[in-house]
């Protein structure tokens, strides 16, 4: 094989030179303090993982309306910006790079999580199947209220302000969350978007909001410090489209001229029952920029994918929950800590900051 690229090869990402191609995937952990504010516990957690080539933070709501789960952090208040600043300073002191993931959940919320108990908003009044996570346990999803045409500039403005707040909080960039059935994905796919205005119907119309959000966010950061996450094969949050291949091929073609820092794809492997196989292997010949691929990778598959040139970086989620020193463990092909699903969402230190690093004699000081 002529290519020697592997997980521990350096890589340029936008203006940054990263020491390795290992990305900490965005991971919802529901451990923000009151007011959806990042605090010391979150500083410890991200600091422990600062040897990642890139950390993408947990999904972070751009506005009170954008929230859909208990204790997720925001980036719309001064207190949240100050909390995130502690995180970015700690990660930077350790030589790491960290992007904030910008999130609006759309219909994946509940009135009990919304300002004034309002209905969640969506492209169209269509309820997802299943249950919302609330502060009083799981409750059935409600039918959301369709955003009016007049409200859409306000949503874009919320993204712009959140991007500005992320800049003030000291991040290295932002990732727009366009995946997993949240607001932007709800506009893209036609089982959630039944609109008849300029934001619904044709594929270009359904892609409009995503592109307008990217224009607003890149206006703050410059395109080379903005990434986008998509999940073209995902069915999480009741997603579906009549022609995913045509839709997502169009979306990715529109990204090419933007010159983003990267496109971050969730592989079909991450879905229990993927209706299509639209992952990095499919998009590599279509997308001209840097690709991050996520979804159930182990060391061998990751290195094979990089060596084959199918992706430029690999994101690890569950392995990163349990292995703060994943970069060092993968370098030594060391044993990995098993993860505990029961402590993924919510709680305190347990299952969050108490996973051990390898013995110091193997990896140097930790
Ligand atoms: C799991 C639980 C809650 C939220 C995503 C932000 O899927 C999430 C998420 C995942 O992107």
PDB file of N, CA, C and O in Angstrom, residues 257-321:
ATOM      1  N   UNK A 257     -18.622  24.513  -3.188  1.00  0.00           N
ATOM      2  CA  UNK A 257     -18.061  25.863  -3.369  1.00  0.00           C
ATOM      3  C   UNK A 257     -17.872  26.652  -2.076  1.00  0.00           C
ATOM      4  O   UNK A 257     -17.217  27.689  -2.092  1.00  0.00           O
ATOM      5  N   UNK A 258     -18.412  26.154  -0.948  1.00  0.00           N
ATOM      6  CA  UNK A 258     -18.341  26.935   0.290  1.00  0.00           C
ATOM      7  C   UNK A 258     -16.957  26.909   0.934  1.00  0.00           C
ATOM      8  O   UNK A 258     -16.582  27.833   1.643  1.00  0.00           O
ATOM      9  N   UNK A 259     -16.205  25.816   0.722  1.00  0.00           N
ATOM     10  CA  UNK A 259     -14.875  25.730   1.341  1.00  0.00           C
ATOM     11  C   UNK A 259     -14.915  25.593   2.850  1.00  0.00           C
ATOM     12  O   UNK A 259     -14.108  26.194   3.569  1.00  0.00           O
ATOM     13  N   UNK A 260     -15.839  24.790   3.347  1.00  0.00           N
ATOM     14  CA  UNK A 260     -15.938  24.569   4.795  1.00  0.00           C
ATOM     15  C   UNK A 260     -14.689  23.859   5.336  1.00  0.00           C
ATOM     16  O   UNK A 260     -13.955  23.216   4.576  1.00  0.00           O
ATOM     17  N   UNK A 261     -14.516  23.936   6.657  1.00  0.00           N
ATOM     18  CA  UNK A 261     -13.413  23.201   7.308  1.00  0.00           C
ATOM     19  C   UNK A 261     -13.550  21.708   7.056  1.00  0.00           C
ATOM     20  O   UNK A 261     -12.556  21.008   6.847  1.00  0.00           O
ATOM     21  N   UNK A 262     -14.797  21.217   7.121  1.00  0.00           N
ATOM     22  CA  UNK A 262     -15.010  19.787   6.898  1.00  0.00           C
ATOM     23  C   UNK A 262     -16.492  19.470   6.778  1.00  0.00           C
ATOM     24  O   UNK A 262     -17.359  20.242   7.182  1.00  0.00           O
ATOM     25  N   UNK A 263     -16.743  18.298   6.227  1.00  0.00           N
ATOM     26  CA  UNK A 263     -18.056  17.654   6.273  1.00  0.00           C
ATOM     27  C   UNK A 263     -17.915  16.410   7.142  1.00  0.00           C
ATOM     28  O   UNK A 263     -17.000  15.604   6.942  1.00  0.00           O
ATOM     29  N   UNK A 264     -18.805  16.284   8.110  1.00  0.00           N
ATOM     30  CA  UNK A 264     -18.750  15.203   9.098  1.00  0.00           C
ATOM     31  C   UNK A 264     -19.945  14.284   8.859  1.00  0.00           C
ATOM     32  O   UNK A 264     -21.092  14.698   9.051  1.00  0.00           O
ATOM     33  N   UNK A 265     -19.684  13.072   8.441  1.00  0.00           N
ATOM     34  CA  UNK A 265     -20.750  12.136   8.064  1.00  0.00           C
ATOM     35  C   UNK A 265     -20.930  11.043   9.098  1.00  0.00           C
ATOM     36  O   UNK A 265     -19.949  10.432   9.548  1.00  0.00           O
ATOM     37  N   UNK A 266     -22.180  10.784   9.451  1.00  0.00           N
ATOM     38  CA  UNK A 266     -22.498   9.622  10.278  1.00  0.00           C
ATOM     39  C   UNK A 266     -22.704   8.447   9.319  1.00  0.00           C
ATOM     40  O   UNK A 266     -23.515   8.514   8.395  1.00  0.00           O
ATOM     41  N   UNK A 267     -21.949   7.379   9.532  1.00  0.00           N
ATOM     42  CA  UNK A 267     -22.018   6.213   8.647  1.00  0.00           C
ATOM     43  C   UNK A 267     -23.334   5.451   8.814  1.00  0.00           C
ATOM     44  O   UNK A 267     -23.899   5.411   9.911  1.00  0.00           O
ATOM     45  N   UNK A 268     -23.789   4.781   7.755  1.00  0.00           N
ATOM     46  CA  UNK A 268     -24.973   3.924   7.888  1.00  0.00           C
ATOM     47  C   UNK A 268     -24.812   2.880   9.001  1.00  0.00           C
ATOM     48  O   UNK A 268     -25.784   2.497   9.650  1.00  0.00           O
ATOM     49  N   UNK A 269     -23.588   2.457   9.240  1.00  0.00           N
ATOM     50  CA  UNK A 269     -23.300   1.469  10.293  1.00  0.00           C
ATOM     51  C   UNK A 269     -23.846   1.901  11.654  1.00  0.00           C
ATOM     52  O   UNK A 269     -24.144   1.072  12.516  1.00  0.00           O
ATOM     53  N   UNK A 270     -23.956   3.226  11.860  1.00  0.00           N
ATOM     54  CA  UNK A 270     -24.426   3.735  13.157  1.00  0.00           C
ATOM     55  C   UNK A 270     -25.924   3.540  13.353  1.00  0.00           C
ATOM     56  O   UNK A 270     -26.440   3.729  14.444  1.00  0.00           O
ATOM     57  N   UNK A 271     -26.636   3.202  12.270  1.00  0.00           N
ATOM     58  CA  UNK A 271     -28.092   3.050  12.374  1.00  0.00           C
ATOM     59  C   UNK A 271     -28.433   1.574  12.552  1.00  0.00           C
ATOM     60  O   UNK A 271     -27.782   0.697  11.988  1.00  0.00           O
ATOM     61  N   UNK A 272     -29.503   1.305  13.303  1.00  0.00           N
ATOM     62  CA  UNK A 272     -29.921  -0.084  13.526  1.00  0.00           C
ATOM     63  C   UNK A 272     -30.377  -0.732  12.222  1.00  0.00           C
ATOM     64  O   UNK A 272     -30.176  -1.914  11.991  1.00  0.00           O
ATOM     65  N   UNK A 273     -31.032   0.082  11.379  1.00  0.00           N
ATOM     66  CA  UNK A 273     -31.649  -0.484  10.185  1.00  0.00           C
ATOM     67  C   UNK A 273     -31.570   0.528   9.048  1.00  0.00           C
ATOM     68  O   UNK A 273     -32.577   1.082   8.620  1.00  0.00           O
ATOM     69  N   UNK A 274     -30.346   0.796   8.543  1.00  0.00           N
ATOM     70  CA  UNK A 274     -30.203   1.880   7.563  1.00  0.00           C
ATOM     71  C   UNK A 274     -30.940   1.574   6.259  1.00  0.00           C
ATOM     72  O   UNK A 274     -30.778   0.491   5.698  1.00  0.00           O
ATOM     73  N   UNK A 275     -31.764   2.519   5.777  1.00  0.00           N
ATOM     74  CA  UNK A 275     -32.520   2.293   4.549  1.00  0.00           C
ATOM     75  C   UNK A 275     -31.653   2.430   3.293  1.00  0.00           C
ATOM     76  O   UNK A 275     -32.040   1.957   2.229  1.00  0.00           O
ATOM     77  N   UNK A 276     -30.507   3.099   3.432  1.00  0.00           N
ATOM     78  CA  UNK A 276     -29.576   3.300   2.308  1.00  0.00           C
ATOM     79  C   UNK A 276     -28.167   3.197   2.862  1.00  0.00           C
ATOM     80  O   UNK A 276     -27.963   3.223   4.075  1.00  0.00           O
ATOM     81  N   UNK A 277     -27.200   3.105   1.961  1.00  0.00           N
ATOM     82  CA  UNK A 277     -25.791   3.027   2.370  1.00  0.00           C
ATOM     83  C   UNK A 277     -25.083   4.276   1.865  1.00  0.00           C
ATOM     84  O   UNK A 277     -24.323   4.239   0.906  1.00  0.00           O
ATOM     85  N   UNK A 278     -25.380   5.406   2.506  1.00  0.00           N
ATOM     86  CA  UNK A 278     -24.797   6.667   2.060  1.00  0.00           C
ATOM     87  C   UNK A 278     -23.818   7.169   3.120  1.00  0.00           C
ATOM     88  O   UNK A 278     -24.160   7.975   3.987  1.00  0.00           O
ATOM     89  N   UNK A 279     -22.587   6.654   3.049  1.00  0.00           N
ATOM     90  CA  UNK A 279     -21.553   7.056   3.991  1.00  0.00           C
ATOM     91  C   UNK A 279     -20.381   7.690   3.261  1.00  0.00           C
ATOM     92  O   UNK A 279     -20.509   8.129   2.106  1.00  0.00           O
ATOM     93  N   UNK A 280     -19.230   7.711   3.930  1.00  0.00           N
ATOM     94  CA  UNK A 280     -18.052   8.367   3.356  1.00  0.00           C
ATOM     95  C   UNK A 280     -17.653   7.749   2.014  1.00  0.00           C
ATOM     96  O   UNK A 280     -17.239   8.461   1.097  1.00  0.00           O
ATOM     97  N   UNK A 281     -17.797   6.433   1.882  1.00  0.00           N
ATOM     98  CA  UNK A 281     -17.390   5.789   0.623  1.00  0.00           C
ATOM     99  C   UNK A 281     -18.201   6.338  -0.542  1.00  0.00           C
ATOM    100  O   UNK A 281     -17.675   6.522  -1.648  1.00  0.00           O
ATOM    101  N   UNK A 282     -19.481   6.610  -0.308  1.00  0.00           N
ATOM    102  CA  UNK A 282     -20.327   7.170  -1.370  1.00  0.00           C
ATOM    103  C   UNK A 282     -19.985   8.640  -1.632  1.00  0.00           C
ATOM    104  O   UNK A 282     -19.907   9.070  -2.796  1.00  0.00           O
ATOM    105  N   UNK A 283     -19.797   9.414  -0.577  1.00  0.00           N
ATOM    106  CA  UNK A 283     -19.624  10.869  -0.756  1.00  0.00           C
ATOM    107  C   UNK A 283     -18.191  11.281  -1.106  1.00  0.00           C
ATOM    108  O   UNK A 283     -17.990  12.384  -1.589  1.00  0.00           O
ATOM    109  N   UNK A 284     -17.213  10.390  -0.864  1.00  0.00           N
ATOM    110  CA  UNK A 284     -15.825  10.789  -1.127  1.00  0.00           C
ATOM    111  C   UNK A 284     -15.617  11.335  -2.546  1.00  0.00           C
ATOM    112  O   UNK A 284     -15.021  12.407  -2.709  1.00  0.00           O
ATOM    113  N   UNK A 285     -16.119  10.678  -3.583  1.00  0.00           N
ATOM    114  CA  UNK A 285     -15.900  11.241  -4.927  1.00  0.00           C
ATOM    115  C   UNK A 285     -16.723  12.494  -5.203  1.00  0.00           C
ATOM    116  O   UNK A 285     -16.450  13.211  -6.160  1.00  0.00           O
ATOM    117  N   UNK A 286     -17.739  12.764  -4.374  1.00  0.00           N
ATOM    118  CA  UNK A 286     -18.625  13.915  -4.613  1.00  0.00           C
ATOM    119  C   UNK A 286     -18.137  15.149  -3.859  1.00  0.00           C
ATOM    120  O   UNK A 286     -18.215  16.268  -4.361  1.00  0.00           O
ATOM    121  N   UNK A 287     -17.617  14.943  -2.660  1.00  0.00           N
ATOM    122  CA  UNK A 287     -17.224  16.078  -1.822  1.00  0.00           C
ATOM    123  C   UNK A 287     -15.740  16.390  -1.998  1.00  0.00           C
ATOM    124  O   UNK A 287     -14.891  15.509  -1.858  1.00  0.00           O
ATOM    125  N   UNK A 288     -15.420  17.647  -2.265  1.00  0.00           N
ATOM    126  CA  UNK A 288     -14.037  18.008  -2.577  1.00  0.00           C
ATOM    127  C   UNK A 288     -13.215  18.436  -1.368  1.00  0.00           C
ATOM    128  O   UNK A 288     -12.021  18.704  -1.488  1.00  0.00           O
ATOM    129  N   UNK A 289     -13.836  18.541  -0.200  1.00  0.00           N
ATOM    130  CA  UNK A 289     -13.109  19.020   0.981  1.00  0.00           C
ATOM    131  C   UNK A 289     -12.766  17.887   1.938  1.00  0.00           C
ATOM    132  O   UNK A 289     -12.799  16.706   1.583  1.00  0.00           O
ATOM    133  N   UNK A 290     -12.438  18.284   3.165  1.00  0.00           N
ATOM    134  CA  UNK A 290     -12.041  17.340   4.209  1.00  0.00           C
ATOM    135  C   UNK A 290     -13.269  16.605   4.748  1.00  0.00           C
ATOM    136  O   UNK A 290     -14.285  17.222   5.054  1.00  0.00           O
ATOM    137  N   UNK A 291     -13.149  15.283   4.857  1.00  0.00           N
ATOM    138  CA  UNK A 291     -14.252  14.452   5.358  1.00  0.00           C
ATOM    139  C   UNK A 291     -13.888  13.828   6.700  1.00  0.00           C
ATOM    140  O   UNK A 291     -12.821  13.222   6.843  1.00  0.00           O
ATOM    141  N   UNK A 292     -14.802  13.977   7.651  1.00  0.00           N
ATOM    142  CA  UNK A 292     -14.720  13.233   8.913  1.00  0.00           C
ATOM    143  C   UNK A 292     -15.802  12.159   8.862  1.00  0.00           C
ATOM    144  O   UNK A 292     -16.939  12.455   8.499  1.00  0.00           O
ATOM    145  N   UNK A 293     -15.438  10.945   9.212  1.00  0.00           N
ATOM    146  CA  UNK A 293     -16.411   9.859   9.222  1.00  0.00           C
ATOM    147  C   UNK A 293     -16.575   9.338  10.646  1.00  0.00           C
ATOM    148  O   UNK A 293     -15.588   9.160  11.360  1.00  0.00           O
ATOM    149  N   UNK A 294     -17.837   9.106  11.036  1.00  0.00           N
ATOM    150  CA  UNK A 294     -18.158   8.643  12.392  1.00  0.00           C
ATOM    151  C   UNK A 294     -19.090   7.450  12.323  1.00  0.00           C
ATOM    152  O   UNK A 294     -19.900   7.349  11.407  1.00  0.00           O
ATOM    153  N   UNK A 295     -18.998   6.571  13.308  1.00  0.00           N
ATOM    154  CA  UNK A 295     -20.007   5.511  13.407  1.00  0.00           C
ATOM    155  C   UNK A 295     -19.406   4.137  13.593  1.00  0.00           C
ATOM    156  O   UNK A 295     -19.096   3.448  12.614  1.00  0.00           O
ATOM    157  N   UNK A 296     -19.226   3.729  14.831  1.00  0.00           N
ATOM    158  CA  UNK A 296     -18.870   2.349  15.135  1.00  0.00           C
ATOM    159  C   UNK A 296     -17.494   1.929  14.675  1.00  0.00           C
ATOM    160  O   UNK A 296     -17.261   0.742  14.406  1.00  0.00           O
ATOM    161  N   UNK A 297     -16.542   2.856  14.590  1.00  0.00           N
ATOM    162  CA  UNK A 297     -15.188   2.487  14.171  1.00  0.00           C
ATOM    163  C   UNK A 297     -14.403   1.840  15.292  1.00  0.00           C
ATOM    164  O   UNK A 297     -14.533   2.219  16.456  1.00  0.00           O
ATOM    165  N   UNK A 298     -13.554   0.862  14.924  1.00  0.00           N
ATOM    166  CA  UNK A 298     -12.477   0.430  15.814  1.00  0.00           C
ATOM    167  C   UNK A 298     -11.160   0.827  15.143  1.00  0.00           C
ATOM    168  O   UNK A 298     -11.164   1.436  14.073  1.00  0.00           O
ATOM    169  N   UNK A 299     -10.051   0.515  15.783  1.00  0.00           N
ATOM    170  CA  UNK A 299      -8.742   0.967  15.299  1.00  0.00           C
ATOM    171  C   UNK A 299      -8.459   0.476  13.874  1.00  0.00           C
ATOM    172  O   UNK A 299      -8.053   1.252  13.002  1.00  0.00           O
ATOM    173  N   UNK A 300      -8.700  -0.804  13.634  1.00  0.00           N
ATOM    174  CA  UNK A 300      -8.355  -1.364  12.323  1.00  0.00           C
ATOM    175  C   UNK A 300      -9.211  -0.768  11.221  1.00  0.00           C
ATOM    176  O   UNK A 300      -8.702  -0.378  10.168  1.00  0.00           O
ATOM    177  N   UNK A 301     -10.513  -0.710  11.450  1.00  0.00           N
ATOM    178  CA  UNK A 301     -11.397  -0.167  10.415  1.00  0.00           C
ATOM    179  C   UNK A 301     -11.083   1.314  10.161  1.00  0.00           C
ATOM    180  O   UNK A 301     -11.105   1.781   9.017  1.00  0.00           O
ATOM    181  N   UNK A 302     -10.766   2.031  11.218  1.00  0.00           N
ATOM    182  CA  UNK A 302     -10.422   3.444  11.061  1.00  0.00           C
ATOM    183  C   UNK A 302      -9.164   3.587  10.203  1.00  0.00           C
ATOM    184  O   UNK A 302      -9.127   4.378   9.253  1.00  0.00           O
ATOM    185  N   UNK A 303      -8.137   2.817  10.528  1.00  0.00           N
ATOM    186  CA  UNK A 303      -6.892   2.936   9.757  1.00  0.00           C
ATOM    187  C   UNK A 303      -7.086   2.485   8.310  1.00  0.00           C
ATOM    188  O   UNK A 303      -6.524   3.090   7.396  1.00  0.00           O
ATOM    189  N   UNK A 304      -7.898   1.462   8.108  1.00  0.00           N
ATOM    190  CA  UNK A 304      -8.193   1.025   6.720  1.00  0.00           C
ATOM    191  C   UNK A 304      -8.901   2.135   5.945  1.00  0.00           C
ATOM    192  O   UNK A 304      -8.614   2.377   4.784  1.00  0.00           O
ATOM    193  N   UNK A 305      -9.855   2.783   6.603  1.00  0.00           N
ATOM    194  CA  UNK A 305     -10.644   3.832   5.947  1.00  0.00           C
ATOM    195  C   UNK A 305      -9.750   5.015   5.575  1.00  0.00           C
ATOM    196  O   UNK A 305      -9.865   5.576   4.480  1.00  0.00           O
ATOM    197  N   UNK A 306      -8.828   5.371   6.479  1.00  0.00           N
ATOM    198  CA  UNK A 306      -7.898   6.470   6.193  1.00  0.00           C
ATOM    199  C   UNK A 306      -6.918   6.081   5.090  1.00  0.00           C
ATOM    200  O   UNK A 306      -6.660   6.864   4.164  1.00  0.00           O
ATOM    201  N   UNK A 307      -6.390   4.867   5.171  1.00  0.00           N
ATOM    202  CA  UNK A 307      -5.407   4.432   4.165  1.00  0.00           C
ATOM    203  C   UNK A 307      -6.037   4.359   2.782  1.00  0.00           C
ATOM    204  O   UNK A 307      -5.398   4.666   1.775  1.00  0.00           O
ATOM    205  N   UNK A 308      -7.320   3.995   2.737  1.00  0.00           N
ATOM    206  CA  UNK A 308      -8.021   3.914   1.450  1.00  0.00           C
ATOM    207  C   UNK A 308      -8.415   5.295   0.934  1.00  0.00           C
ATOM    208  O   UNK A 308      -8.920   5.421  -0.188  1.00  0.00           O
ATOM    209  N   UNK A 309      -8.239   6.305   1.753  1.00  0.00           N
ATOM    210  CA  UNK A 309      -8.578   7.669   1.335  1.00  0.00           C
ATOM    211  C   UNK A 309     -10.070   7.941   1.355  1.00  0.00           C
ATOM    212  O   UNK A 309     -10.526   8.947   0.812  1.00  0.00           O
ATOM    213  N   UNK A 310     -10.853   7.083   2.013  1.00  0.00           N
ATOM    214  CA  UNK A 310     -12.308   7.288   2.047  1.00  0.00           C
ATOM    215  C   UNK A 310     -12.714   8.408   2.985  1.00  0.00           C
ATOM    216  O   UNK A 310     -13.778   8.998   2.835  1.00  0.00           O
ATOM    217  N   UNK A 311     -11.886   8.669   3.988  1.00  0.00           N
ATOM    218  CA  UNK A 311     -12.130   9.787   4.906  1.00  0.00           C
ATOM    219  C   UNK A 311     -10.773  10.330   5.324  1.00  0.00           C
ATOM    220  O   UNK A 311      -9.746   9.655   5.165  1.00  0.00           O
ATOM    221  N   UNK A 312     -10.771  11.553   5.853  1.00  0.00           N
ATOM    222  CA  UNK A 312      -9.522  12.210   6.255  1.00  0.00           C
ATOM    223  C   UNK A 312      -9.309  12.147   7.762  1.00  0.00           C
ATOM    224  O   UNK A 312      -8.174  12.229   8.235  1.00  0.00           O
ATOM    225  N   UNK A 313     -10.399  12.083   8.505  1.00  0.00           N
ATOM    226  CA  UNK A 313     -10.334  11.935   9.968  1.00  0.00           C
ATOM    227  C   UNK A 313     -11.457  10.997  10.379  1.00  0.00           C
ATOM    228  O   UNK A 313     -12.453  10.858   9.652  1.00  0.00           O
ATOM    229  N   UNK A 314     -11.292  10.392  11.550  1.00  0.00           N
ATOM    230  CA  UNK A 314     -12.303   9.462  12.063  1.00  0.00           C
ATOM    231  C   UNK A 314     -12.756   9.946  13.442  1.00  0.00           C
ATOM    232  O   UNK A 314     -11.918  10.258  14.304  1.00  0.00           O
ATOM    233  N   UNK A 315     -14.074   9.999  13.626  1.00  0.00           N
ATOM    234  CA  UNK A 315     -14.618  10.402  14.922  1.00  0.00           C
ATOM    235  C   UNK A 315     -15.044   9.166  15.716  1.00  0.00           C
ATOM    236  O   UNK A 315     -15.630   8.230  15.162  1.00  0.00           O
ATOM    237  N   UNK A 316     -14.732   9.195  17.008  1.00  0.00           N
ATOM    238  CA  UNK A 316     -15.083   8.106  17.925  1.00  0.00           C
ATOM    239  C   UNK A 316     -15.988   8.656  19.017  1.00  0.00           C
ATOM    240  O   UNK A 316     -15.668   9.669  19.635  1.00  0.00           O
ATOM    241  N   UNK A 317     -17.101   8.006  19.253  1.00  0.00           N
ATOM    242  CA  UNK A 317     -18.033   8.450  20.278  1.00  0.00           C
ATOM    243  C   UNK A 317     -17.936   7.606  21.527  1.00  0.00           C
ATOM    244  O   UNK A 317     -17.300   7.987  22.506  1.00  0.00           O
ATOM    245  N   UNK A 318     -18.551   6.433  21.466  1.00  0.00           N
ATOM    246  CA  UNK A 318     -18.587   5.593  22.669  1.00  0.00           C
ATOM    247  C   UNK A 318     -17.197   5.273  23.202  1.00  0.00           C
ATOM    248  O   UNK A 318     -16.979   5.236  24.408  1.00  0.00           O
ATOM    249  N   UNK A 319     -16.227   5.047  22.287  1.00  0.00           N
ATOM    250  CA  UNK A 319     -14.877   4.736  22.781  1.00  0.00           C
ATOM    251  C   UNK A 319     -14.299   5.919  23.547  1.00  0.00           C
ATOM    252  O   UNK A 319     -13.538   5.750  24.503  1.00  0.00           O
ATOM    253  N   UNK A 320     -14.694   7.143  23.122  1.00  0.00           N
ATOM    254  CA  UNK A 320     -14.187   8.335  23.817  1.00  0.00           C
ATOM    255  C   UNK A 320     -14.846   8.556  25.169  1.00  0.00           C
ATOM    256  O   UNK A 320     -14.269   9.170  26.075  1.00  0.00           O
ATOM    257  N   UNK A 321     -16.068   8.087  25.307  1.00  0.00           N
ATOM    258  CA  UNK A 321     -16.711   8.210  26.622  1.00  0.00           C
ATOM    259  C   UNK A 321     -15.869   7.479  27.664  1.00  0.00           C
ATOM    260  O   UNK A 321     -15.611   7.994  28.750  1.00  0.00           O
TER     261      UNK A 321
END
